[in-house]
Short mmCIF file of C-alpha atoms and ligand atoms in Angstrom, two decimals:
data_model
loop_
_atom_site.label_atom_id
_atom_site.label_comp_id
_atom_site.label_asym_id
_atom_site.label_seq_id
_atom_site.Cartn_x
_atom_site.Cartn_y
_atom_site.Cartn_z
CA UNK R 1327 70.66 -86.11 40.81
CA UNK R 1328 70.90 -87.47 44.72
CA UNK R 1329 67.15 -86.28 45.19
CA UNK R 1330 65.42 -89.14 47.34
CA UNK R 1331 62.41 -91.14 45.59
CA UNK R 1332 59.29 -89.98 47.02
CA UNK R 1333 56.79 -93.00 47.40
CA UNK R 1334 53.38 -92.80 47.41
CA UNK R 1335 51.75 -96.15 47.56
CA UNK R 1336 48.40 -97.16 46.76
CA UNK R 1337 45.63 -97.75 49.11
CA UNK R 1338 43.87 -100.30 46.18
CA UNK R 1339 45.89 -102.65 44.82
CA UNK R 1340 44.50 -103.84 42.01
CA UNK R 1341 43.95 -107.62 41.33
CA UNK R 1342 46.54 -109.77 39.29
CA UNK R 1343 46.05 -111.08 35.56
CA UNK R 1344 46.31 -114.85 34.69
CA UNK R 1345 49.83 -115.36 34.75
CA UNK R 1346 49.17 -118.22 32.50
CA UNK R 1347 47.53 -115.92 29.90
CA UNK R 1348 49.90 -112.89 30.34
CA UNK R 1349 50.67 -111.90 26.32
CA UNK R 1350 52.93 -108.91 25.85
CA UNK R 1351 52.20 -105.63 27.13
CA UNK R 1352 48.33 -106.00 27.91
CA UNK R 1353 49.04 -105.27 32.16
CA UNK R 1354 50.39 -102.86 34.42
CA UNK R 1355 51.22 -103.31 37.69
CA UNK R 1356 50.28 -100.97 40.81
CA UNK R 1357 52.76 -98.40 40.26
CA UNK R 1358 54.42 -95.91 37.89
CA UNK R 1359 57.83 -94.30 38.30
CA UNK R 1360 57.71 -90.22 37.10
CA UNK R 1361 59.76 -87.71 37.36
CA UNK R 1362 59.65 -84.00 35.72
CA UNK R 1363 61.63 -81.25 34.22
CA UNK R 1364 61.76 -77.75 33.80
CA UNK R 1365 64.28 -75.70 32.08
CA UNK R 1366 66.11 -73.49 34.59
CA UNK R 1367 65.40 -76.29 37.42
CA UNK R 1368 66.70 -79.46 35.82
CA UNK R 1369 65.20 -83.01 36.52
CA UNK R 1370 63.12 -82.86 40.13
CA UNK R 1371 60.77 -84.40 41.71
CA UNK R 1372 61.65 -88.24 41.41
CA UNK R 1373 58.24 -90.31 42.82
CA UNK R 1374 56.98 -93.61 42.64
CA UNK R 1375 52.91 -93.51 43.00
CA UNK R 1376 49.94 -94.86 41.91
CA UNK R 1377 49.79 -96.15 38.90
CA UNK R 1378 47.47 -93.79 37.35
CA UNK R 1379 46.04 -91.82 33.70
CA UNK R 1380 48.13 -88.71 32.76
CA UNK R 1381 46.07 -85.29 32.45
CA UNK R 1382 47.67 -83.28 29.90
CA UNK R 1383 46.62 -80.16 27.72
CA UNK R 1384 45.20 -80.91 23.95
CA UNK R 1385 48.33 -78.87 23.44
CA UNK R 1386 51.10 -80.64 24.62
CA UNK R 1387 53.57 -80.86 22.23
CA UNK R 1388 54.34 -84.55 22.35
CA UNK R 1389 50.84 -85.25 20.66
CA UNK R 1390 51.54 -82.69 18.06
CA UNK R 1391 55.50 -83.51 17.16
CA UNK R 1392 56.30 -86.16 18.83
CA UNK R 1393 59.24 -85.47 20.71
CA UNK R 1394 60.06 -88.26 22.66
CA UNK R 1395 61.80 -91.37 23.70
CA UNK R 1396 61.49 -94.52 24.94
CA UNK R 1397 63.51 -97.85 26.29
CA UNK R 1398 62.41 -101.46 26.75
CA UNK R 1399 64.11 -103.59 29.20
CA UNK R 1400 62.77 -106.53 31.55
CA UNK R 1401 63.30 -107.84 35.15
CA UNK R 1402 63.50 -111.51 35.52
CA UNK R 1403 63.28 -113.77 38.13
CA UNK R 1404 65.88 -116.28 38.61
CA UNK R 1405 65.72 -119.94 39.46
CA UNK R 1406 67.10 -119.21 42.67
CA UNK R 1407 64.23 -116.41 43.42
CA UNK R 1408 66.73 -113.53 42.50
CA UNK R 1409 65.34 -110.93 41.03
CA UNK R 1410 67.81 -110.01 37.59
CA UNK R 1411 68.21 -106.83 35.41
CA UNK R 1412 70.21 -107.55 32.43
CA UNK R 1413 72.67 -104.54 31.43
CA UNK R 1414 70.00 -101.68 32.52
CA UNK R 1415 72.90 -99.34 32.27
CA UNK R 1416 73.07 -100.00 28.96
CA UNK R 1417 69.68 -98.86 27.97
CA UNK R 1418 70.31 -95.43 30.14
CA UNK R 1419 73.09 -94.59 28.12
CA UNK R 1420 70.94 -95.39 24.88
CA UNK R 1421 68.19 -92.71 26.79
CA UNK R 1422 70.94 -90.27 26.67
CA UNK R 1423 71.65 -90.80 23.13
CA UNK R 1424 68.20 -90.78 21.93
CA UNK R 1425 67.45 -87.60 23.85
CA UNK R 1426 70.85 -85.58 22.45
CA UNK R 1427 69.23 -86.15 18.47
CA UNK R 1428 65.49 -85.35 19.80
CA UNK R 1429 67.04 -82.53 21.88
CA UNK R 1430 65.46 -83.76 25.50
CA UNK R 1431 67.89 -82.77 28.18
CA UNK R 1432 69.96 -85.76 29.54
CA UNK R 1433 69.10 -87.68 32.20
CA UNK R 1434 71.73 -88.94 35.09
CA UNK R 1435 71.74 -92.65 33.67
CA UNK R 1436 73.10 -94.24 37.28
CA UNK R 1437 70.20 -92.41 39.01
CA UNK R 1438 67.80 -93.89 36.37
CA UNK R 1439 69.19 -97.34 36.88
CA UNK R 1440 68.25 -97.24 40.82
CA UNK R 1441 64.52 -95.70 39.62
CA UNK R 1442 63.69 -98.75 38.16
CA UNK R 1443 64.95 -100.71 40.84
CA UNK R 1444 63.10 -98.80 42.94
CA UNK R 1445 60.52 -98.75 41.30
CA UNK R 1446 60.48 -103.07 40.22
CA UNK R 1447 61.33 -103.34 44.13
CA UNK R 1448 58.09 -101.78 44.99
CA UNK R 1449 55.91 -104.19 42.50
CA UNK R 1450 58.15 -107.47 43.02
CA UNK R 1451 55.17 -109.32 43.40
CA UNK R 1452 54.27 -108.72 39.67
CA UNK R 1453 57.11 -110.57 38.39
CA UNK R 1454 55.78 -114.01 36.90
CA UNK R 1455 57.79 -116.97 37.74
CA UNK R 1456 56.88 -119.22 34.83
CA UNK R 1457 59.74 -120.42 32.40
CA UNK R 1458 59.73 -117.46 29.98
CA UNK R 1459 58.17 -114.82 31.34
CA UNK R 1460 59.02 -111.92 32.83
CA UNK R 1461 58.43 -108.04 33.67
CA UNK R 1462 58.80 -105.84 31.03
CA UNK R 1463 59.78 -102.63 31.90
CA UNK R 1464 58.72 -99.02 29.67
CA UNK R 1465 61.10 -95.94 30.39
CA UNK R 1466 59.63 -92.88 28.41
CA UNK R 1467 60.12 -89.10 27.95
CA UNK R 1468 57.64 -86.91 26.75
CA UNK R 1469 57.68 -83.31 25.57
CA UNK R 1470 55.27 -81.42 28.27
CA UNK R 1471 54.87 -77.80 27.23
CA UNK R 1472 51.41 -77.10 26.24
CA UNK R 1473 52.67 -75.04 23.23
CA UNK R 1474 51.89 -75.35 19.21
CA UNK R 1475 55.20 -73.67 18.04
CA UNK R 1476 57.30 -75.93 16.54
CA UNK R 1477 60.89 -75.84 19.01
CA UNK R 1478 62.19 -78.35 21.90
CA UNK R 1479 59.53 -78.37 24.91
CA UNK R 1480 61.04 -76.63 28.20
CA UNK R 1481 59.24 -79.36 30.06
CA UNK R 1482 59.20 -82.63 29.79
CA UNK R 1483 58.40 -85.72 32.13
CA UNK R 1484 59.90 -88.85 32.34
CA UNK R 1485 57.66 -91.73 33.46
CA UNK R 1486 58.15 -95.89 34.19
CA UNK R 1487 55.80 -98.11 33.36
CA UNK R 1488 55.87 -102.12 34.18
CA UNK R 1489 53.94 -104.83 32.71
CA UNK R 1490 54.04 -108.71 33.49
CA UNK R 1491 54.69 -110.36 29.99
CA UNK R 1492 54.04 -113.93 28.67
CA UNK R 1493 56.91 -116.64 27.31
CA UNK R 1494 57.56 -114.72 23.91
CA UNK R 1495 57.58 -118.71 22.74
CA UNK R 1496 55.09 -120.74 24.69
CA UNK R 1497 55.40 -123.50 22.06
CA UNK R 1498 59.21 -123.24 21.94
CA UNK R 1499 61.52 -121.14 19.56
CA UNK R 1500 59.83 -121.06 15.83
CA UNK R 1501 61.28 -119.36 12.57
CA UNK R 1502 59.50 -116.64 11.32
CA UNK R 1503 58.44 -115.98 7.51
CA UNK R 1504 59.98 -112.57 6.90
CA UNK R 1505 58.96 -109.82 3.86
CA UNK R 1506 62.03 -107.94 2.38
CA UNK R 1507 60.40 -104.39 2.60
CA UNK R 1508 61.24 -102.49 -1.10
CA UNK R 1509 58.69 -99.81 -1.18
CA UNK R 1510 58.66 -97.77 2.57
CA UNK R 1511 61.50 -97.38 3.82
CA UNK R 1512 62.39 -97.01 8.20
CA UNK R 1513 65.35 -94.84 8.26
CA UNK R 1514 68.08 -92.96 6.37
CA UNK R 1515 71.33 -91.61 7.80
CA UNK R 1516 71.12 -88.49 8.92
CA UNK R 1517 67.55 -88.93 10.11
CA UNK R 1518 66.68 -90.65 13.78
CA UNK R 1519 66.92 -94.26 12.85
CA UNK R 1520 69.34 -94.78 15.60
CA UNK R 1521 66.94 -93.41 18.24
CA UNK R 1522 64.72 -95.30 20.16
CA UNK R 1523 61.76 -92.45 19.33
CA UNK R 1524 58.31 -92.99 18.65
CA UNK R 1525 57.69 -91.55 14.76
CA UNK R 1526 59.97 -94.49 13.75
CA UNK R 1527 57.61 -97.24 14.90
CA UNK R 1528 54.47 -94.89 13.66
CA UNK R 1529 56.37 -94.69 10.23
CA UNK R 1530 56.82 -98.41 10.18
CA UNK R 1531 53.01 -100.03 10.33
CA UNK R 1532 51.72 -99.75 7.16
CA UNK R 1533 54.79 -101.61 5.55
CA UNK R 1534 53.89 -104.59 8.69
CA UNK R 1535 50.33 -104.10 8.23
CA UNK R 1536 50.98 -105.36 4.25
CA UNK R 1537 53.12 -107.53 4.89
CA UNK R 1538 50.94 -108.70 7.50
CA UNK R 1539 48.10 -109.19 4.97
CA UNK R 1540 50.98 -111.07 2.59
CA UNK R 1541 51.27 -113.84 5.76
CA UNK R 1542 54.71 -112.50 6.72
CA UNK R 1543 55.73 -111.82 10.75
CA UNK R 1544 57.82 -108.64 9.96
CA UNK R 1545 60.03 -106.63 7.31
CA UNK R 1546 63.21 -106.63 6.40
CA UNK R 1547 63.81 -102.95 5.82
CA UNK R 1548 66.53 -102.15 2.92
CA UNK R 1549 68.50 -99.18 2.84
CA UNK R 1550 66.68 -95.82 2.30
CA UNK R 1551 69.08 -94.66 -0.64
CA UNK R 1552 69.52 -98.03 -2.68
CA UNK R 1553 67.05 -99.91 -1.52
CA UNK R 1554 70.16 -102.53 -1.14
CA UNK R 1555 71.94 -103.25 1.86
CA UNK R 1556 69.89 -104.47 4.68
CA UNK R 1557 68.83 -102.60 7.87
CA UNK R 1558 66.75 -104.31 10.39
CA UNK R 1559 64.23 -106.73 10.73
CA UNK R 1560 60.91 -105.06 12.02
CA UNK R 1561 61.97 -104.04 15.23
CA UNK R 1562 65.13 -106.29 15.86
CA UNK R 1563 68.03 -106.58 14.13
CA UNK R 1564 69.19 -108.88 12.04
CA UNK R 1565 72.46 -111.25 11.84
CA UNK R 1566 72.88 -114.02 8.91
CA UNK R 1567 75.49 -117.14 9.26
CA UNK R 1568 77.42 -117.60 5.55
CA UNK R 1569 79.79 -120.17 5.03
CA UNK R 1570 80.60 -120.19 9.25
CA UNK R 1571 80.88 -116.62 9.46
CA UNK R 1572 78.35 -114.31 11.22
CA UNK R 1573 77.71 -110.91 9.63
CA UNK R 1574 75.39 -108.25 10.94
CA UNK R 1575 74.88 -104.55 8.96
CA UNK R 1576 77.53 -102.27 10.70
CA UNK R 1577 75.54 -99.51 12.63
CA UNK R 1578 75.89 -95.96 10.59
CA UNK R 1579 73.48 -93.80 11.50
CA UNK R 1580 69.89 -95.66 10.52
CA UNK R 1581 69.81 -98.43 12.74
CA UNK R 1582 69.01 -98.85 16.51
CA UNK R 1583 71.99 -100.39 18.57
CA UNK R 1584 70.55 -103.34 20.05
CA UNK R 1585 71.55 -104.57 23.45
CA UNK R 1586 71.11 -107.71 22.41
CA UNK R 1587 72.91 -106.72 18.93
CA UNK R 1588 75.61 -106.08 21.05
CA UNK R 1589 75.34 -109.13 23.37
CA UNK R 1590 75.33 -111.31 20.63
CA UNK R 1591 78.44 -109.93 19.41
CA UNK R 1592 80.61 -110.41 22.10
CA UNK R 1593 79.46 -114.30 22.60
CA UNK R 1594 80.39 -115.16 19.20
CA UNK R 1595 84.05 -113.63 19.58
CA UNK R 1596 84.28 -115.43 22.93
CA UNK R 1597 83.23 -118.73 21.15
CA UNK R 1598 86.02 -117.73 18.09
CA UNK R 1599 82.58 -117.52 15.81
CA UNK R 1600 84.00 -115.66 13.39
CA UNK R 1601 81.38 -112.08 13.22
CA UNK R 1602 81.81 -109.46 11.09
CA UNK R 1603 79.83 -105.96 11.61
CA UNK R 1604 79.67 -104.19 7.74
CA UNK R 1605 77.38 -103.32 4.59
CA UNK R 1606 75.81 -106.45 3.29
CA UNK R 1607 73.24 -106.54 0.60
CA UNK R 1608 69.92 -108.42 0.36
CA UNK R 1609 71.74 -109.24 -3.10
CA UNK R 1610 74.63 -110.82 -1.26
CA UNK R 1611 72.61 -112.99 1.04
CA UNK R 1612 70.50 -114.39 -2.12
CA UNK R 1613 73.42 -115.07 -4.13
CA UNK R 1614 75.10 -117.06 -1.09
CA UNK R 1615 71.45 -119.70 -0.74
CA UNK R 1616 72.18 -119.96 -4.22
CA UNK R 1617 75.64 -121.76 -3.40
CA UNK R 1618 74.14 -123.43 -0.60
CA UNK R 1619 76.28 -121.24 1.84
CA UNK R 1620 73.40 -119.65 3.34
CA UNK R 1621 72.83 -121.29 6.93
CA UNK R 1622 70.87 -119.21 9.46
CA UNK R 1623 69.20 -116.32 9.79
CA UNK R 1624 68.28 -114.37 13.12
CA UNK R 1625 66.94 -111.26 14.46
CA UNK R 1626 67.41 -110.11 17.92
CA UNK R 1627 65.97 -108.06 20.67
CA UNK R 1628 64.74 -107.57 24.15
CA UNK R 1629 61.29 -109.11 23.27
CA UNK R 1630 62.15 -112.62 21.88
CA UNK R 1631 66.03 -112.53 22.15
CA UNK R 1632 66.36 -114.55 19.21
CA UNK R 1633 64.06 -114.84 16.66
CA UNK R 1634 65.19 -117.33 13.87
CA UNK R 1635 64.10 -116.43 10.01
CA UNK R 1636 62.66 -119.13 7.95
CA UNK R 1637 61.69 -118.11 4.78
CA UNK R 1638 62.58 -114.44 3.01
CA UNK R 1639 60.77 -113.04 -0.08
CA UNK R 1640 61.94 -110.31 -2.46
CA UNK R 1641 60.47 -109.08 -5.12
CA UNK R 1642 58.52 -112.69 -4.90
CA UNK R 1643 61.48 -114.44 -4.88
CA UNK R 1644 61.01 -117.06 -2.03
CA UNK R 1645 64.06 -118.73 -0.25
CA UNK R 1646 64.07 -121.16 3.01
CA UNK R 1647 66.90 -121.13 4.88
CA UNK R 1648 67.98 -123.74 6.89
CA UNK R 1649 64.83 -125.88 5.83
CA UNK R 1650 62.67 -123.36 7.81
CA UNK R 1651 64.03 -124.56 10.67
CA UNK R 1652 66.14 -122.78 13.75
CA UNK R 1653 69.59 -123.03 13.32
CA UNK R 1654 72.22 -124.57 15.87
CA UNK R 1655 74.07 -121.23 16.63
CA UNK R 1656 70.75 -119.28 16.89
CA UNK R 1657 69.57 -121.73 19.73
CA UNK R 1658 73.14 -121.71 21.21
CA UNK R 1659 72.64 -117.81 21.58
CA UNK R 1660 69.22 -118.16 22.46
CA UNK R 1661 70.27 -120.50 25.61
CA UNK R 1662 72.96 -118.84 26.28
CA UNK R 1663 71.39 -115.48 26.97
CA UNK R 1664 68.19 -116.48 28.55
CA UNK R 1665 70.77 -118.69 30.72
CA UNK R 1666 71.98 -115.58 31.94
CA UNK R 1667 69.13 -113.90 32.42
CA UNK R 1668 67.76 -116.30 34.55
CA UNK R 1669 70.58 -117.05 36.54
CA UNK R 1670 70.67 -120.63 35.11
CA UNK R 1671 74.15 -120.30 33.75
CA UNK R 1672 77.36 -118.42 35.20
CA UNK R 1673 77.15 -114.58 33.83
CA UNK R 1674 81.24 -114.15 32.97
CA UNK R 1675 80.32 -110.92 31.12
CA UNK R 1676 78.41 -109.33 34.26
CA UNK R 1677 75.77 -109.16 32.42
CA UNK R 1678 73.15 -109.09 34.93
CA UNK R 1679 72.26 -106.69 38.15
CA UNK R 1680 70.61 -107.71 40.75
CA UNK R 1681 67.30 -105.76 42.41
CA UNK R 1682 67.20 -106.30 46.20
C1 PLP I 590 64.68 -101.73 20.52
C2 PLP I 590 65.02 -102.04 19.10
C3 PLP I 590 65.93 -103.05 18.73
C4 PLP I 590 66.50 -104.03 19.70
O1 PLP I 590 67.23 -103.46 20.75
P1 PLP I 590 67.50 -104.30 22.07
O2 PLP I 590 68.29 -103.35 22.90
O3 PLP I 590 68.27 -105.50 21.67
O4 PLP I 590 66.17 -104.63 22.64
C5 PLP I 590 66.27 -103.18 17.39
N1 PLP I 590 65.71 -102.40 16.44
C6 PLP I 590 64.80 -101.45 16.75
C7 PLP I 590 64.23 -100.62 15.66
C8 PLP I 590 64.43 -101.25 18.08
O5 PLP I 590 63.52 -100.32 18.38
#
């Protein structure tokens, strides 16, 4: 894919949102990124334009089966005005991945990386400057063919959308009350829990919605066979410190490979934090508060990075960890990373790309 990016841009820009009062994922800036495909003809038409509604037929089949994908990533801008991507390749190659189980054709990863510089180039000027905020960027593919049949589209698009975001803590880093889901499960191996596709997140609200109305933040989803060995936490996943070491469920088929997941990884073995990547059971984790040996808890994810866990319930069974409080590591990871991000610290993993 060496096709040149058309651009098309618009004759009404539109006016910018309170970038005090951003929130997450309520804007969208001037432009879109899209690009389609046809079988026989491959990916074409690359184009940045106007940001603008899609018209599509009652009958195309992403409405009806839901085949597609999607990727979250964010531009930031760093203290010295740099504008920072932080390991896009990585969530191209996840594209790929997600596209081979919902049978999507692939997509040339490098080429995808310079569309969304491109495209962030184009709408720089959307990019909030305020500690903690930055511009979230939406990569999607959806099945095009207006068809009721149930079989892989022949079309497809695939579309970038940007939206400024808010400080995912304006009142600084704060542990979250988290339900330990036994009832619905997310995912089972063998199904598409390591995809990044939409029926996973539709399949997910009604356990958030009660846990919701139970005063917890998220889930922690269990395995879908035992209804044992933990998963994820809502959308993140999850990592707990026991007696110094770091364990995090190894990834077999059911959970998403996080960026951060893997980020997170490879500080703690440059640190010598012992971190350990296998099966580990909600049982486990309650049986190791019991000795006191229990001392953090953290998801992570492109949205809040870190996001410490205060208080877990099962089955009613309520425990704090760390006195409901953020933990030292999970703040050490939580600096570190957003260090990098925005160019505050020195990136030794070349972590970061720059968009100029
Ligand atoms: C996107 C996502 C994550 C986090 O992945 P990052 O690459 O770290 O943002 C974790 N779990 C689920 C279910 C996700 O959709």
């Amino acid at each position: 894919m060496s096709e040149r990016i058309r651009l098309e841009k618009t004759s009404s820009p539109k006016a910018k949102p309170d970038f005090n009062k951003l929130g997450f994922g309520n804007h969208f800036t001037d432009h879109m990124f899209i690009m389609d495909y046809t079988e026989g003809k491959g990916w074409h038409d690359p184009r940045i334009v106007p940001y603008q509604n899609l018209c599509l037929d009652p009958a195309t089949m992403v409405f009806h089966y839901g085949q597609a994908i999607f990727e979250g990533l964010k531009a930031y801008k760093a203290v010295d005005g740099r504008i920072l991507l932080f390991r896009p390749e990585q969530n191209m190659r996840r594209i790929n991945i997600s596209n081979e189980r919902m049978c999507i054709p692939p997509i040339d990863e490098g080429f995808a990386v310079e569309a969304v510089k491109e495209l962030v180039k184009v709408d720089k000027d959307w990019i909030p400057d305020a500690e903690g905020t930055s511009l979230y960027i939406r990569p999607f593919i959806i099945a095009t063919d207006p068809y009721l049949g149930v079989r892989p589209s022949l079309t497809y698009q695939f579309i970038i959308i940007l939206s400024p975001v808010g400080a995912y803590y304006p009142e600084g880093i704060n542990p979250v009350k988290i339900y330990v889901e036994t009832n619905y499960v997310r995912a089972v191996k063998g199904g598409v829990g390591y995809a990044k596709t939409p029926g996973n997140y539709a399949a997910s609200l009604k356990a958030q919605v009660e846990a919701h109305e139970k005063g917890y933040t998220q889930v922690l989803w269990l395995d879908g066979v035992e209804r044992k060995y933990i998963e994820e936490v809502g959308t993140m996943n999850v990592f707990f410190k026991i007696a110094g070491e770091v364990i995090t469920p190894a990834l077999q088929g059911s959970i998403l490979p996080g960026i951060t997941r893997d980020s997170t990884i490879q500080l703690l073995k440059s640190w010598n934090v012992p971190v350990t990547e296998r099966r580990i059971s909600i049982e486990e984790v309650y049986e190791a508060h019991k000795k006191g040996l229990l001392e953090e808890v953290f998801g992570t994810g492109t949205a809040a990075v870190i996001s410490p866990v205060g208080e877990l319930n099962w089955n009613e069974n309520i425990i704090t960890v760390n006195e409901g409080k953020t933990g030292e590591l999970s703040a050490k990871i939580y600096e570190t990373i957003t260090g990098i991000q925005y160019g505050r610290i020195e990136d030794k993993f070349s972590w970061t790309m720059e968009v100029k």
